[in-house]
Amino acid sequence: MISANAYGVESQGGSFKPLKIERRDILDDDIMIEILYCGICHSDVHQVRNDWGGSRYPIVPGHEIVGKVTKVGKNADKFKIGDYVGVGCMVDSCGTCQACKDGFEQQCENETVWTYNSVDPHTKGLTFGGYSDRITVNKRFVIKINTHENLAGMAPILCAGVTTYSPLKKFGAGPGKQVAVAGLGGLGHMALKLAKAMGSEVTVFTTSEKKAEDAKKLGAHGTIVYKNKDDIRKSGLSFNIIIDTIPADHDINALISTLKPNGTMVLVGLPERSTRYSLSPSILMDSNRSLTGSNIGGIPETQEVIDFCVKHNIRSEIELIKFQDLDEAYGRIMKNDVRYRFVIDNSSL
Ligand SMILES: [Zn+2]
Ligand SMILES: [Zn+2]
């Protein structure tokens, strides 16, 4: 084992503080990464606060990791020391089940090992995420980043990016397709940028005039500022795909009613476990509409979205912070006061 420096929380309700943690030294299939930047995902906040249950402490969050290769295991030679790489939500899985073979490691039939708050199958200790100076990861879960430009803005692509890219691709976003994005936050602003780069016209539903202005600047074709469900229904627009990023109770029927026949609405914003949405079946049945959900993306798709973002020069809109600002940043995320993702500069450790 080797020692690493990190920022984490030692118990539920605690503040962030510097911690010494242990990482496994590289195995033959591993690489070691010096972490340069790590995005702060809304799910980091939920897990630090144990909103979903099952959080284990100490917790070192962070699954939007960008860094540089510092050590390469003898079977991991597709990577070289000095390569820029990324790590997203997962660091291991069985690799042999059908889901893993199909590139959906997040659905591994045996066990997906999450980047933090999981058990490392090699050491039996907890996994620790990217709020740290280094990490050891199996080569199958390391994404190549073929650019050195604006790497901080690339970090959120590893979670927020692939989470929205995956359903946009699956449901056919592209030229001639009308896409709506509900909610403009970390996920929503990535959905907007990606759908636009795929060639779709994108409309953003938001409750904020200010965010509607931002959406226009980020390339939205249209915006709908709504106060209630009637404003949504009256908008009179119709979409092939709606990416619903709102992570709290809201009227999904009003949004679904703006889908074209055979259109699909995809839920990607995960609210607290106790949240229930009510659904009017006729809204789906009338026009053969679909309602579905999507959870991150597999490793091949994560590599694909990173390559897509390099090619189209897409990055997340970020606010770069230091480790010492973590508690304040978490407070601002809770108040929905971030435009549009915090990213930690790991050199501040
Ligand atoms: Zn995330
Ligand atoms: Zn598997």
Short mmCIF file of C-alpha atoms and ligand atoms in Angstrom, two decimals:
data_model
loop_
_atom_site.label_atom_id
_atom_site.label_comp_id
_atom_site.label_asym_id
_atom_site.label_seq_id
_atom_site.Cartn_x
_atom_site.Cartn_y
_atom_site.Cartn_z
CA MET A 1 0.00 0.00 0.00
CA ILE A 2 1.11 3.54 -0.55
CA SER A 3 0.06 6.62 1.32
CA ALA A 4 -1.91 9.43 -0.36
CA ASN A 5 -3.19 12.82 0.72
CA ALA A 6 -6.89 13.55 0.43
CA TYR A 7 -9.77 15.68 1.63
CA GLY A 8 -12.69 13.83 3.13
CA VAL A 9 -15.40 13.72 5.75
CA GLU A 10 -14.99 11.40 8.75
CA SER A 11 -18.61 11.07 9.84
CA GLN A 12 -22.11 12.03 8.74
CA GLY A 13 -22.59 15.77 9.16
CA GLY A 14 -18.83 16.41 9.44
CA SER A 15 -16.78 19.03 7.59
CA PHE A 16 -14.07 18.42 5.05
CA LYS A 17 -10.57 18.01 6.44
CA PRO A 18 -7.20 16.79 5.18
CA LEU A 19 -6.84 13.01 5.55
CA LYS A 20 -4.07 10.48 4.97
CA ILE A 21 -5.41 7.50 3.04
CA GLU A 22 -3.90 4.36 1.54
CA ARG A 23 -4.04 3.31 -2.10
CA ARG A 24 -2.96 -0.04 -3.43
CA ASP A 25 0.35 0.00 -5.26
CA ILE A 26 -0.05 -0.90 -8.92
CA LEU A 27 -0.88 -4.46 -9.90
CA ASP A 28 -0.03 -5.74 -13.38
CA ASP A 29 -3.30 -4.39 -14.88
CA ASP A 30 -3.23 -1.06 -13.02
CA ILE A 31 -2.05 2.41 -13.67
CA MET A 32 -1.36 5.11 -11.11
CA ILE A 33 -2.57 8.63 -11.80
CA GLU A 34 -1.51 11.98 -10.38
CA ILE A 35 -4.84 13.80 -10.08
CA LEU A 36 -4.87 17.29 -11.59
CA TYR A 37 -8.57 18.18 -11.37
CA CYS A 38 -11.72 16.68 -9.91
CA GLY A 39 -15.28 17.84 -10.56
CA ILE A 40 -17.86 18.01 -7.78
CA CYS A 41 -20.95 16.03 -8.77
CA HIS A 42 -24.29 16.51 -7.04
CA SER A 43 -24.10 12.85 -6.04
CA ASP A 44 -20.92 13.63 -4.05
CA VAL A 45 -23.03 15.94 -1.92
CA HIS A 46 -25.78 13.32 -1.48
CA GLN A 47 -23.28 10.64 -0.47
CA VAL A 48 -21.29 12.83 1.93
CA ARG A 49 -24.62 13.68 3.63
CA ASN A 50 -25.79 10.03 3.42
CA ASP A 51 -29.01 11.16 1.69
CA TRP A 52 -29.30 7.84 -0.15
CA GLY A 53 -28.27 5.66 2.83
CA GLY A 54 -25.28 3.30 2.73
CA SER A 55 -22.51 5.90 2.96
CA ARG A 56 -19.38 4.58 4.65
CA TYR A 57 -16.95 6.87 6.44
CA PRO A 58 -14.39 8.25 6.13
CA ILE A 59 -15.62 9.25 2.69
CA VAL A 60 -13.35 10.80 0.06
CA PRO A 61 -15.68 11.66 -2.84
CA GLY A 62 -14.93 12.55 -6.44
CA HIS A 63 -15.70 10.68 -9.65
CA GLU A 64 -14.88 13.28 -12.28
CA ILE A 65 -11.13 12.81 -12.27
CA VAL A 66 -8.57 14.12 -14.75
CA GLY A 67 -4.89 13.42 -14.27
CA LYS A 68 -1.59 12.26 -15.60
CA VAL A 69 -0.20 8.72 -15.66
CA THR A 70 2.73 8.26 -13.25
CA LYS A 71 3.11 4.44 -13.13
CA VAL A 72 2.09 1.69 -15.54
CA GLY A 73 1.57 -1.99 -14.66
CA LYS A 74 3.21 -4.52 -16.96
CA ASN A 75 -0.11 -5.49 -18.63
CA ALA A 76 -1.31 -1.88 -18.95
CA ASP A 77 1.10 -0.75 -21.64
CA LYS A 78 -1.51 0.95 -23.81
CA PHE A 79 -0.83 3.82 -21.39
CA LYS A 80 2.45 5.69 -21.07
CA ILE A 81 3.82 7.76 -18.24
CA GLY A 82 2.72 11.36 -18.84
CA ASP A 83 -0.52 10.50 -20.72
CA TYR A 84 -3.55 12.59 -19.77
CA VAL A 85 -6.35 10.34 -18.59
CA GLY A 86 -9.74 10.41 -16.91
CA VAL A 87 -11.60 8.26 -14.39
CA GLY A 88 -15.36 8.43 -13.95
CA CYS A 89 -17.83 6.75 -11.62
CA MET A 90 -16.38 3.21 -11.68
CA VAL A 91 -12.96 1.68 -11.04
CA ASP A 92 -13.66 -2.05 -11.49
CA SER A 93 -16.24 -4.71 -12.35
CA CYS A 94 -16.21 -8.47 -12.98
CA GLY A 95 -15.36 -8.03 -16.67
CA THR A 96 -16.90 -11.38 -17.62
CA CYS A 97 -20.71 -11.04 -17.30
CA GLN A 98 -22.87 -10.09 -20.29
CA ALA A 99 -23.30 -6.47 -19.13
CA CYS A 100 -19.54 -6.02 -18.78
CA LYS A 101 -18.92 -7.67 -22.16
CA ASP A 102 -21.48 -5.32 -23.71
CA GLY A 103 -19.76 -2.27 -22.22
CA PHE A 104 -22.34 -1.53 -19.52
CA GLU A 105 -20.08 -2.01 -16.51
CA GLN A 106 -22.44 0.12 -14.39
CA GLN A 107 -24.91 -2.77 -14.69
CA CYS A 108 -22.39 -5.54 -13.86
CA GLU A 109 -24.30 -8.65 -12.78
CA ASN A 110 -21.67 -9.41 -10.14
CA GLU A 111 -20.34 -6.18 -8.70
CA THR A 112 -19.57 -2.74 -10.00
CA VAL A 113 -16.83 -1.17 -7.90
CA TRP A 114 -17.62 2.53 -7.60
CA THR A 115 -14.84 5.09 -7.50
CA TYR A 116 -15.62 5.87 -3.86
CA ASN A 117 -17.76 4.39 -1.09
CA SER A 118 -17.27 0.86 -2.49
CA VAL A 119 -15.08 -2.05 -1.40
CA ASP A 120 -11.84 -2.51 -3.33
CA PRO A 121 -11.84 -6.22 -4.32
CA HIS A 122 -8.04 -6.36 -4.05
CA THR A 123 -7.49 -4.74 -0.65
CA LYS A 124 -10.99 -5.23 0.86
CA GLY A 125 -10.69 -1.63 2.05
CA LEU A 126 -12.92 1.28 0.99
CA THR A 127 -12.40 2.94 -2.36
CA PHE A 128 -11.55 6.64 -2.21
CA GLY A 129 -12.32 9.14 -4.96
CA GLY A 130 -10.65 12.06 -6.63
CA TYR A 131 -10.43 14.63 -3.81
CA SER A 132 -6.85 13.41 -3.48
CA ASP A 133 -3.38 13.64 -4.99
CA ARG A 134 -3.28 10.20 -6.65
CA ILE A 135 -5.33 7.11 -7.45
CA THR A 136 -4.67 3.54 -8.61
CA VAL A 137 -7.11 2.23 -11.22
CA ASN A 138 -7.48 -0.92 -13.31
CA LYS A 139 -6.62 -0.10 -16.95
CA ARG A 140 -10.12 -1.06 -18.17
CA PHE A 141 -11.54 1.92 -16.28
CA VAL A 142 -9.06 4.54 -17.44
CA ILE A 143 -10.16 6.89 -20.23
CA LYS A 144 -7.61 8.43 -22.60
CA ILE A 145 -7.81 12.19 -23.02
CA ASN A 146 -6.10 13.16 -26.24
CA THR A 147 -5.65 16.84 -25.48
CA HIS A 148 -3.93 18.99 -22.89
CA GLU A 149 -6.26 21.96 -23.40
CA ASN A 150 -8.69 23.05 -20.68
CA LEU A 151 -8.43 19.79 -18.75
CA ALA A 152 -10.30 21.27 -15.78
CA GLY A 153 -13.36 21.76 -18.00
CA MET A 154 -13.03 18.16 -19.17
CA ALA A 155 -13.43 16.68 -15.66
CA PRO A 156 -17.25 16.95 -15.49
CA ILE A 157 -17.56 15.12 -18.81
CA LEU A 158 -16.57 11.93 -16.92
CA CYS A 159 -19.94 11.91 -15.11
CA ALA A 160 -22.28 14.77 -16.12
CA GLY A 161 -21.14 14.47 -19.73
CA VAL A 162 -21.60 10.74 -20.21
CA THR A 163 -24.84 10.74 -18.18
CA THR A 164 -26.45 13.00 -20.76
CA TYR A 165 -24.55 11.79 -23.85
CA SER A 166 -25.67 8.18 -23.35
CA PRO A 167 -29.46 8.78 -23.61
CA LEU A 168 -29.07 11.46 -26.29
CA LYS A 169 -27.27 8.93 -28.45
CA LYS A 170 -29.56 6.03 -27.57
CA PHE A 171 -32.70 7.97 -28.50
CA GLY A 172 -31.29 9.41 -31.70
CA ALA A 173 -30.41 13.07 -31.06
CA GLY A 174 -29.10 14.58 -34.28
CA PRO A 175 -30.06 16.74 -37.25
CA GLY A 176 -33.81 17.22 -37.60
CA LYS A 177 -34.48 16.12 -34.01
CA GLN A 178 -35.95 18.50 -31.45
CA VAL A 179 -34.41 18.05 -28.01
CA ALA A 180 -35.59 19.68 -24.79
CA VAL A 181 -33.56 19.88 -21.61
CA ALA A 182 -35.47 20.36 -18.35
CA GLY A 183 -33.38 22.14 -15.73
CA LEU A 184 -30.11 23.96 -16.42
CA GLY A 185 -27.51 22.75 -13.92
CA GLY A 186 -24.44 20.53 -14.15
CA LEU A 187 -26.28 17.86 -16.14
CA GLY A 188 -28.57 20.21 -18.06
CA HIS A 189 -25.85 22.46 -19.42
CA MET A 190 -23.92 19.41 -20.65
CA ALA A 191 -27.05 17.97 -22.28
CA LEU A 192 -27.54 21.30 -24.08
CA LYS A 193 -23.96 21.47 -25.37
CA LEU A 194 -23.84 17.81 -26.44
CA ALA A 195 -27.27 17.73 -28.14
CA LYS A 196 -26.41 20.89 -30.05
CA ALA A 197 -23.06 19.46 -31.18
CA MET A 198 -24.91 16.34 -32.36
CA GLY A 199 -26.93 18.61 -34.66
CA SER A 200 -30.23 18.90 -32.79
CA GLU A 201 -32.17 22.06 -32.05
CA VAL A 202 -32.26 22.39 -28.27
CA THR A 203 -34.86 24.10 -26.07
CA VAL A 204 -34.29 24.60 -22.34
CA PHE A 205 -37.06 24.56 -19.72
CA THR A 206 -36.07 26.57 -16.67
CA THR A 207 -37.74 28.51 -13.85
CA SER A 208 -35.02 31.19 -13.93
CA GLU A 209 -34.83 34.17 -16.33
CA LYS A 210 -31.12 34.37 -15.65
CA LYS A 211 -30.57 30.72 -16.59
CA ALA A 212 -32.64 31.24 -19.74
CA GLU A 213 -30.15 33.97 -20.72
CA ASP A 214 -27.28 31.59 -19.99
CA ALA A 215 -28.95 28.87 -22.06
CA LYS A 216 -29.07 31.22 -25.05
CA LYS A 217 -25.38 32.04 -24.61
CA LEU A 218 -24.60 28.32 -24.45
CA GLY A 219 -26.34 27.79 -27.78
CA ALA A 220 -29.98 26.97 -26.98
CA HIS A 221 -32.34 27.45 -29.91
CA GLY A 222 -35.16 28.35 -27.54
CA THR A 223 -35.94 28.74 -23.85
CA ILE A 224 -39.14 28.38 -21.86
CA VAL A 225 -39.22 30.11 -18.50
CA TYR A 226 -42.08 28.56 -16.55
CA LYS A 227 -43.75 29.27 -13.24
CA ASN A 228 -46.18 26.35 -13.27
CA LYS A 229 -47.26 23.32 -15.28
CA ASP A 230 -49.66 25.37 -17.42
CA ASP A 231 -46.74 27.44 -18.73
CA ILE A 232 -45.11 24.18 -19.83
CA ARG A 233 -48.24 22.76 -21.47
CA LYS A 234 -49.01 26.06 -23.20
CA SER A 235 -45.53 26.29 -24.67
CA GLY A 236 -46.97 24.50 -27.70
CA LEU A 237 -43.64 23.00 -28.67
CA SER A 238 -43.08 19.36 -29.29
CA PHE A 239 -39.96 17.37 -28.87
CA ASN A 240 -38.54 14.04 -29.95
CA ILE A 241 -36.45 13.74 -26.80
CA ILE A 242 -36.61 15.40 -23.39
CA ILE A 243 -33.67 15.04 -21.03
CA ASP A 244 -35.16 15.71 -17.60
CA THR A 245 -32.36 16.65 -15.19
CA ILE A 246 -34.54 18.03 -12.37
CA PRO A 247 -33.48 16.13 -9.19
CA ALA A 248 -36.60 16.90 -7.12
CA ASP A 249 -40.37 16.44 -7.22
CA HIS A 250 -41.93 18.15 -10.25
CA ASP A 251 -44.83 17.71 -12.67
CA ILE A 252 -43.52 15.17 -15.15
CA ASN A 253 -46.92 14.96 -16.89
CA ALA A 254 -46.66 18.54 -18.12
CA LEU A 255 -43.22 17.85 -19.60
CA ILE A 256 -44.29 14.54 -21.18
CA SER A 257 -47.24 16.32 -22.81
CA THR A 258 -44.76 18.35 -24.88
CA LEU A 259 -43.34 15.19 -26.51
CA LYS A 260 -44.18 14.44 -30.13
CA PRO A 261 -45.87 11.10 -30.87
CA ASN A 262 -43.36 8.29 -30.18
CA GLY A 263 -41.11 10.74 -28.32
CA THR A 264 -39.15 9.77 -25.22
CA MET A 265 -38.51 11.52 -21.95
CA VAL A 266 -35.45 10.35 -20.01
CA LEU A 267 -35.01 10.94 -16.27
CA VAL A 268 -31.36 11.51 -15.35
CA GLY A 269 -31.57 13.65 -12.17
CA LEU A 270 -31.72 11.38 -9.12
CA PRO A 271 -33.73 12.90 -6.26
CA GLU A 272 -33.80 11.75 -2.63
CA ARG A 273 -34.94 8.14 -2.26
CA SER A 274 -38.32 9.03 -0.78
CA THR A 275 -39.37 11.13 -3.79
CA ARG A 276 -42.38 9.88 -5.80
CA TYR A 277 -43.63 11.28 -9.11
CA SER A 278 -47.25 10.89 -10.14
CA LEU A 279 -47.91 9.80 -13.70
CA SER A 280 -51.05 10.14 -15.79
CA PRO A 281 -51.05 6.98 -18.00
CA SER A 282 -53.12 8.58 -20.77
CA ILE A 283 -50.37 11.14 -21.37
CA LEU A 284 -48.08 8.29 -22.41
CA MET A 285 -50.71 6.21 -24.19
CA ASP A 286 -52.32 8.98 -26.25
CA SER A 287 -49.31 9.46 -28.49
CA ASN A 288 -47.26 6.32 -27.85
CA ARG A 289 -44.81 8.30 -25.77
CA SER A 290 -42.14 6.71 -23.58
CA LEU A 291 -40.79 7.58 -20.16
CA THR A 292 -37.50 6.04 -19.14
CA GLY A 293 -34.41 6.59 -17.03
CA SER A 294 -30.68 6.42 -17.57
CA ASN A 295 -27.76 5.94 -15.20
CA ILE A 296 -24.32 7.28 -16.24
CA GLY A 297 -22.75 5.31 -19.12
CA GLY A 298 -20.38 2.41 -19.62
CA ILE A 299 -16.66 2.70 -20.25
CA PRO A 300 -16.76 2.51 -24.09
CA GLU A 301 -19.37 5.29 -24.09
CA THR A 302 -17.31 7.35 -21.65
CA GLN A 303 -14.32 7.13 -24.00
CA GLU A 304 -16.64 8.06 -26.87
CA VAL A 305 -18.00 11.20 -25.17
CA ILE A 306 -14.48 12.33 -24.19
CA ASP A 307 -13.34 11.90 -27.82
CA PHE A 308 -16.50 13.72 -29.00
CA CYS A 309 -15.74 16.64 -26.66
CA VAL A 310 -12.11 16.82 -27.80
CA LYS A 311 -13.26 16.84 -31.44
CA HIS A 312 -15.99 19.46 -30.94
CA ASN A 313 -14.04 21.46 -28.34
CA ILE A 314 -16.76 21.02 -25.73
CA ARG A 315 -16.06 21.56 -22.05
CA SER A 316 -18.16 22.07 -18.95
CA GLU A 317 -18.67 25.63 -17.69
CA ILE A 318 -16.77 25.55 -14.43
CA GLU A 319 -15.75 27.44 -11.34
CA LEU A 320 -12.28 26.29 -10.23
CA ILE A 321 -11.88 26.01 -6.46
CA LYS A 322 -9.34 24.93 -3.86
CA PHE A 323 -9.75 22.07 -1.38
CA GLN A 324 -10.00 24.63 1.41
CA ASP A 325 -13.24 25.95 -0.20
CA LEU A 326 -15.05 22.58 -0.21
CA ASP A 327 -17.51 23.22 2.64
CA GLU A 328 -18.51 26.56 1.12
CA ALA A 329 -18.87 24.99 -2.33
CA TYR A 330 -21.12 22.23 -0.94
CA GLY A 331 -23.28 24.89 0.71
CA ARG A 332 -23.61 26.69 -2.61
CA ILE A 333 -24.50 23.47 -4.46
CA MET A 334 -27.31 22.91 -1.93
CA LYS A 335 -28.60 26.39 -2.80
CA ASN A 336 -28.31 25.68 -6.52
CA ASP A 337 -25.74 28.48 -6.75
CA VAL A 338 -23.13 27.17 -9.18
CA ARG A 339 -22.59 28.04 -12.83
CA TYR A 340 -22.38 25.17 -13.75
CA ARG A 341 -19.90 22.87 -12.07
CA PHE A 342 -17.31 23.25 -9.34
CA VAL A 343 -13.97 21.67 -10.20
CA ILE A 344 -11.20 21.27 -7.64
CA ASP A 345 -7.67 22.29 -8.57
CA ASN A 346 -5.88 19.35 -6.96
CA SER A 347 -2.60 21.27 -6.75
CA SER A 348 -4.22 23.12 -3.81
CA LEU A 349 -3.88 20.02 -1.58
ZN ZN B 1 -21.61 12.05 -10.74
ZN ZN B 2 -19.74 -7.84 -14.82
#
